Amino acid sequence: MKRRRFLLTSGAVAAAGAAMGALYWPSRWRYIVIHHSAGDFATIEFLQEVHRVRQSGDPIDAIPYHYVIGNGNGLGMGEVASDWRGELDVWGAHVSGNNSAKNFLGLGICLVGNFEENDVPEPQFEALVALTRSLMQRYRIPPDNVLGHGLIQGERTKCPGRNFPMQRLRSAIA
Ligand SMILES: [Zn+2]
């Protein structure tokens, strides 16, 4: 199991040291950002591997999100999974450098699937609503701070996909 492998290069050690308080500051969460994985299959290990390739400069060797919700292919349908980024409340790597505050202050939730092409399966959507609501309650995050990735200004992505029912999510968490 590579889940807890923690890679730190020497340059990153100083930065991480300076931010150590932030690493263990779980009450800071102010946003929830919703993503899709843009693929039909995912496990935690698979997403860790993708992250290593796509963002090889990230000293945090973990999935870029805090939670993943499965679609029955790899992870179970509606199954909520995370690795140590989420378990230890480490900052996210799920939005671009244009929006560092959303990484630092935003919990990332990724639904496995490609919602540019497909619809969100109902049990997966229900799991998202339940998770989002419980996080909103735990960290006192207002509904307006629950965001779709591509709707954040400065982000150039279609994530979480044109078929993602953002309005429906808005009503469900209002
Ligand atoms: Zn995204």
PDB file of C-alpha atoms and ligand atoms in Angstrom:
ATOM      1  CA  MET A   1       0.000   0.000   0.000  1.00  0.00           C
ATOM      2  CA  LYS A   2       1.366   3.375  -1.020  1.00  0.00           C
ATOM      3  CA  ARG A   3      -1.457   5.366   0.501  1.00  0.00           C
ATOM      4  CA  ARG A   4       0.557   6.987   3.213  1.00  0.00           C
ATOM      5  CA  ARG A   5       3.774   7.503   1.315  1.00  0.00           C
ATOM      6  CA  PHE A   6       4.771  11.085   1.978  1.00  0.00           C
ATOM      7  CA  LEU A   7       7.279  12.515  -0.483  1.00  0.00           C
ATOM      8  CA  LEU A   8       9.029  15.700   0.457  1.00  0.00           C
ATOM      9  CA  THR A   9      11.869  17.133  -1.556  1.00  0.00           C
ATOM     10  CA  SER A  10      14.412  19.238   0.335  1.00  0.00           C
ATOM     11  CA  GLY A  11      13.038  22.478  -1.127  1.00  0.00           C
ATOM     12  CA  ALA A  12       9.563  21.561  -0.059  1.00  0.00           C
ATOM     13  CA  VAL A  13      10.594  20.742   3.478  1.00  0.00           C
ATOM     14  CA  ALA A  14      11.106  24.404   4.358  1.00  0.00           C
ATOM     15  CA  ALA A  15       7.801  25.392   2.785  1.00  0.00           C
ATOM     16  CA  ALA A  16       6.015  22.542   4.491  1.00  0.00           C
ATOM     17  CA  GLY A  17       7.669  23.427   7.782  1.00  0.00           C
ATOM     18  CA  ALA A  18       6.441  27.004   7.497  1.00  0.00           C
ATOM     19  CA  ALA A  19       2.981  25.730   6.729  1.00  0.00           C
ATOM     20  CA  MET A  20       2.954  23.002   9.346  1.00  0.00           C
ATOM     21  CA  GLY A  21       0.360  24.776  11.443  1.00  0.00           C
ATOM     22  CA  ALA A  22      -1.789  25.000   8.362  1.00  0.00           C
ATOM     23  CA  LEU A  23      -1.351  21.314   7.675  1.00  0.00           C
ATOM     24  CA  TYR A  24      -3.116  20.526  10.912  1.00  0.00           C
ATOM     25  CA  TRP A  25      -5.734  23.212  10.919  1.00  0.00           C
ATOM     26  CA  PRO A  26      -8.914  21.376  10.004  1.00  0.00           C
ATOM     27  CA  SER A  27     -11.321  24.110  11.095  1.00  0.00           C
ATOM     28  CA  ARG A  28     -10.209  26.434   8.285  1.00  0.00           C
ATOM     29  CA  TRP A  29     -12.426  24.907   5.563  1.00  0.00           C
ATOM     30  CA  ARG A  30     -14.600  27.555   3.945  1.00  0.00           C
ATOM     31  CA  TYR A  31     -15.411  26.120   0.516  1.00  0.00           C
ATOM     32  CA  ILE A  32     -16.445  22.839  -1.040  1.00  0.00           C
ATOM     33  CA  VAL A  33     -15.437  22.336  -4.671  1.00  0.00           C
ATOM     34  CA  ILE A  34     -17.105  19.613  -6.739  1.00  0.00           C
ATOM     35  CA  HIS A  35     -15.193  17.739  -9.460  1.00  0.00           C
ATOM     36  CA  HIS A  36     -15.591  14.778 -11.751  1.00  0.00           C
ATOM     37  CA  SER A  37     -12.736  12.379 -12.507  1.00  0.00           C
ATOM     38  CA  ALA A  38     -13.449  12.574 -16.273  1.00  0.00           C
ATOM     39  CA  GLY A  39     -12.983   8.799 -16.472  1.00  0.00           C
ATOM     40  CA  ASP A  40     -15.277   5.842 -15.888  1.00  0.00           C
ATOM     41  CA  PHE A  41     -13.021   3.976 -13.470  1.00  0.00           C
ATOM     42  CA  ALA A  42     -11.192   5.038 -10.335  1.00  0.00           C
ATOM     43  CA  THR A  43      -9.791   3.752  -7.090  1.00  0.00           C
ATOM     44  CA  ILE A  44      -7.740   5.742  -4.587  1.00  0.00           C
ATOM     45  CA  GLU A  45      -4.547   4.101  -5.892  1.00  0.00           C
ATOM     46  CA  PHE A  46      -5.467   4.932  -9.490  1.00  0.00           C
ATOM     47  CA  LEU A  47      -6.118   8.596  -8.658  1.00  0.00           C
ATOM     48  CA  GLN A  48      -2.864   8.786  -6.694  1.00  0.00           C
ATOM     49  CA  GLU A  49      -1.024   7.512  -9.746  1.00  0.00           C
ATOM     50  CA  VAL A  50      -2.760  10.015 -12.041  1.00  0.00           C
ATOM     51  CA  HIS A  51      -1.891  12.826  -9.642  1.00  0.00           C
ATOM     52  CA  ARG A  52       1.793  11.785  -9.565  1.00  0.00           C
ATOM     53  CA  VAL A  53       1.933  12.084 -13.343  1.00  0.00           C
ATOM     54  CA  ARG A  54      -0.149  15.242 -13.763  1.00  0.00           C
ATOM     55  CA  GLN A  55       1.190  17.236 -10.819  1.00  0.00           C
ATOM     56  CA  SER A  56       4.606  15.749 -10.216  1.00  0.00           C
ATOM     57  CA  GLY A  57       5.648  18.930  -8.360  1.00  0.00           C
ATOM     58  CA  ASP A  58       3.149  18.374  -5.560  1.00  0.00           C
ATOM     59  CA  PRO A  59       5.102  17.393  -2.435  1.00  0.00           C
ATOM     60  CA  ILE A  60       1.953  15.778  -1.091  1.00  0.00           C
ATOM     61  CA  ASP A  61       1.803  12.260  -2.502  1.00  0.00           C
ATOM     62  CA  ALA A  62      -1.918  11.721  -2.301  1.00  0.00           C
ATOM     63  CA  ILE A  63      -5.030  12.194  -4.388  1.00  0.00           C
ATOM     64  CA  PRO A  64      -5.638  15.901  -5.148  1.00  0.00           C
ATOM     65  CA  TYR A  65      -9.100  15.799  -3.526  1.00  0.00           C
ATOM     66  CA  HIS A  66     -10.273  15.230   0.036  1.00  0.00           C
ATOM     67  CA  TYR A  67     -13.062  12.826  -0.881  1.00  0.00           C
ATOM     68  CA  VAL A  68     -13.905  10.600  -3.831  1.00  0.00           C
ATOM     69  CA  ILE A  69     -17.373   9.184  -4.480  1.00  0.00           C
ATOM     70  CA  GLY A  70     -17.391   5.942  -6.455  1.00  0.00           C
ATOM     71  CA  ASN A  71     -19.581   4.931  -9.369  1.00  0.00           C
ATOM     72  CA  GLY A  72     -19.443   1.157  -8.957  1.00  0.00           C
ATOM     73  CA  ASN A  73     -16.400   0.797 -11.185  1.00  0.00           C
ATOM     74  CA  GLY A  74     -13.336   0.492  -8.954  1.00  0.00           C
ATOM     75  CA  LEU A  75     -14.968   2.036  -5.898  1.00  0.00           C
ATOM     76  CA  GLY A  76     -18.484   1.008  -4.944  1.00  0.00           C
ATOM     77  CA  MET A  77     -21.492   2.966  -6.176  1.00  0.00           C
ATOM     78  CA  GLY A  78     -21.854   5.906  -3.791  1.00  0.00           C
ATOM     79  CA  GLU A  79     -18.873   4.770  -1.727  1.00  0.00           C
ATOM     80  CA  VAL A  80     -17.037   7.689  -0.119  1.00  0.00           C
ATOM     81  CA  ALA A  81     -13.268   7.175  -0.020  1.00  0.00           C
ATOM     82  CA  SER A  82     -10.275   9.300   0.886  1.00  0.00           C
ATOM     83  CA  ASP A  83      -6.579   9.019   1.630  1.00  0.00           C
ATOM     84  CA  TRP A  84      -4.410  10.879   4.075  1.00  0.00           C
ATOM     85  CA  ARG A  85      -4.899  14.254   2.362  1.00  0.00           C
ATOM     86  CA  GLY A  86      -8.485  14.146   3.522  1.00  0.00           C
ATOM     87  CA  GLU A  87      -7.868  12.250   6.727  1.00  0.00           C
ATOM     88  CA  LEU A  88      -5.271  14.785   7.930  1.00  0.00           C
ATOM     89  CA  ASP A  89      -6.962  17.877   6.471  1.00  0.00           C
ATOM     90  CA  VAL A  90      -3.975  18.708   4.284  1.00  0.00           C
ATOM     91  CA  TRP A  91      -4.596  21.455   1.701  1.00  0.00           C
ATOM     92  CA  GLY A  92      -6.026  20.380  -1.642  1.00  0.00           C
ATOM     93  CA  ALA A  93      -4.514  20.247  -5.125  1.00  0.00           C
ATOM     94  CA  HIS A  94      -7.807  20.230  -6.977  1.00  0.00           C
ATOM     95  CA  VAL A  95      -7.965  23.712  -8.517  1.00  0.00           C
ATOM     96  CA  SER A  96      -5.326  25.679 -10.447  1.00  0.00           C
ATOM     97  CA  GLY A  97      -2.733  28.060  -9.067  1.00  0.00           C
ATOM     98  CA  ASN A  98      -5.065  30.902 -10.073  1.00  0.00           C
ATOM     99  CA  ASN A  99      -7.193  29.934  -7.105  1.00  0.00           C
ATOM    100  CA  SER A 100      -4.761  28.865  -4.409  1.00  0.00           C
ATOM    101  CA  ALA A 101      -7.182  29.978  -1.717  1.00  0.00           C
ATOM    102  CA  LYS A 102      -9.683  27.418  -2.979  1.00  0.00           C
ATOM    103  CA  ASN A 103      -7.039  24.713  -2.584  1.00  0.00           C
ATOM    104  CA  PHE A 104      -6.002  25.933   0.829  1.00  0.00           C
ATOM    105  CA  LEU A 105      -9.469  26.686   2.165  1.00  0.00           C
ATOM    106  CA  GLY A 106     -11.529  24.383  -0.043  1.00  0.00           C
ATOM    107  CA  LEU A 107     -12.428  20.748   0.417  1.00  0.00           C
ATOM    108  CA  GLY A 108     -12.375  18.923  -2.922  1.00  0.00           C
ATOM    109  CA  ILE A 109     -14.972  16.247  -3.649  1.00  0.00           C
ATOM    110  CA  CYS A 110     -14.503  14.196  -6.826  1.00  0.00           C
ATOM    111  CA  LEU A 111     -17.221  12.051  -8.340  1.00  0.00           C
ATOM    112  CA  VAL A 112     -15.892   9.192 -10.430  1.00  0.00           C
ATOM    113  CA  GLY A 113     -17.315   9.530 -13.929  1.00  0.00           C
ATOM    114  CA  ASN A 114     -17.347  11.792 -16.948  1.00  0.00           C
ATOM    115  CA  PHE A 115     -20.367  14.096 -16.785  1.00  0.00           C
ATOM    116  CA  GLU A 116     -19.550  15.788 -20.039  1.00  0.00           C
ATOM    117  CA  GLU A 117     -20.705  12.497 -21.563  1.00  0.00           C
ATOM    118  CA  ASN A 118     -22.868  10.769 -18.963  1.00  0.00           C
ATOM    119  CA  ASP A 119     -25.386  11.614 -16.276  1.00  0.00           C
ATOM    120  CA  VAL A 120     -24.616  11.305 -12.580  1.00  0.00           C
ATOM    121  CA  PRO A 121     -26.086   8.019 -11.281  1.00  0.00           C
ATOM    122  CA  GLU A 122     -28.735   8.658  -8.627  1.00  0.00           C
ATOM    123  CA  PRO A 123     -27.053   6.794  -5.733  1.00  0.00           C
ATOM    124  CA  GLN A 124     -23.820   8.660  -6.435  1.00  0.00           C
ATOM    125  CA  PHE A 125     -25.662  11.989  -6.429  1.00  0.00           C
ATOM    126  CA  GLU A 126     -27.394  11.104  -3.160  1.00  0.00           C
ATOM    127  CA  ALA A 127     -24.041  10.237  -1.589  1.00  0.00           C
ATOM    128  CA  LEU A 128     -22.730  13.618  -2.738  1.00  0.00           C
ATOM    129  CA  VAL A 129     -25.666  15.448  -1.163  1.00  0.00           C
ATOM    130  CA  ALA A 130     -25.198  13.591   2.130  1.00  0.00           C
ATOM    131  CA  LEU A 131     -21.444  14.203   2.212  1.00  0.00           C
ATOM    132  CA  THR A 132     -21.764  17.866   1.216  1.00  0.00           C
ATOM    133  CA  ARG A 133     -24.420  18.492   3.837  1.00  0.00           C
ATOM    134  CA  SER A 134     -22.402  16.879   6.600  1.00  0.00           C
ATOM    135  CA  LEU A 135     -19.274  18.858   5.657  1.00  0.00           C
ATOM    136  CA  MET A 136     -21.287  22.091   5.495  1.00  0.00           C
ATOM    137  CA  GLN A 137     -22.591  21.387   8.953  1.00  0.00           C
ATOM    138  CA  ARG A 138     -19.260  20.334  10.428  1.00  0.00           C
ATOM    139  CA  TYR A 139     -17.364  23.379   9.137  1.00  0.00           C
ATOM    140  CA  ARG A 140     -20.269  25.851   8.932  1.00  0.00           C
ATOM    141  CA  ILE A 141     -19.850  26.306   5.187  1.00  0.00           C
ATOM    142  CA  PRO A 142     -22.710  28.317   3.600  1.00  0.00           C
ATOM    143  CA  PRO A 143     -24.464  26.960   0.447  1.00  0.00           C
ATOM    144  CA  ASP A 144     -22.990  29.786  -1.658  1.00  0.00           C
ATOM    145  CA  ASN A 145     -19.517  28.447  -0.944  1.00  0.00           C
ATOM    146  CA  VAL A 146     -20.294  25.083  -2.548  1.00  0.00           C
ATOM    147  CA  LEU A 147     -18.862  25.444  -6.044  1.00  0.00           C
ATOM    148  CA  GLY A 148     -18.517  23.536  -9.300  1.00  0.00           C
ATOM    149  CA  HIS A 149     -14.860  23.522 -10.302  1.00  0.00           C
ATOM    150  CA  GLY A 150     -15.272  25.108 -13.756  1.00  0.00           C
ATOM    151  CA  LEU A 151     -17.571  27.814 -12.401  1.00  0.00           C
ATOM    152  CA  ILE A 152     -14.792  29.322 -10.331  1.00  0.00           C
ATOM    153  CA  GLN A 153     -13.379  32.397 -11.986  1.00  0.00           C
ATOM    154  CA  GLY A 154      -9.938  31.775 -13.431  1.00  0.00           C
ATOM    155  CA  GLU A 155     -10.434  28.030 -13.932  1.00  0.00           C
ATOM    156  CA  ARG A 156     -10.349  26.746 -17.492  1.00  0.00           C
ATOM    157  CA  THR A 157     -12.100  23.418 -17.259  1.00  0.00           C
ATOM    158  CA  LYS A 158     -15.495  21.887 -17.989  1.00  0.00           C
ATOM    159  CA  CYS A 159     -15.251  19.949 -14.727  1.00  0.00           C
ATOM    160  CA  PRO A 160     -17.577  18.619 -13.298  1.00  0.00           C
ATOM    161  CA  GLY A 161     -19.164  18.358 -16.753  1.00  0.00           C
ATOM    162  CA  ARG A 162     -22.176  19.880 -18.483  1.00  0.00           C
ATOM    163  CA  ASN A 163     -24.488  17.091 -17.252  1.00  0.00           C
ATOM    164  CA  PHE A 164     -23.624  17.657 -13.614  1.00  0.00           C
ATOM    165  CA  PRO A 165     -26.880  18.860 -11.972  1.00  0.00           C
ATOM    166  CA  MET A 166     -25.538  21.926 -10.165  1.00  0.00           C
ATOM    167  CA  GLN A 167     -29.000  23.479  -9.770  1.00  0.00           C
ATOM    168  CA  ARG A 168     -30.307  20.269  -8.264  1.00  0.00           C
ATOM    169  CA  LEU A 169     -27.388  20.157  -5.856  1.00  0.00           C
ATOM    170  CA  ARG A 170     -28.034  23.794  -4.931  1.00  0.00           C
ATOM    171  CA  SER A 171     -31.660  23.050  -4.024  1.00  0.00           C
ATOM    172  CA  ALA A 172     -30.697  19.902  -2.128  1.00  0.00           C
ATOM    173  CA  ILE A 173     -28.233  21.746   0.111  1.00  0.00           C
ATOM    174  CA  ALA A 174     -30.123  25.042   0.437  1.00  0.00           C
TER     175      ALA A 174
HETATM  176 ZN    ZN B   1     -12.176  19.568 -11.302  1.00  0.00          ZN
END
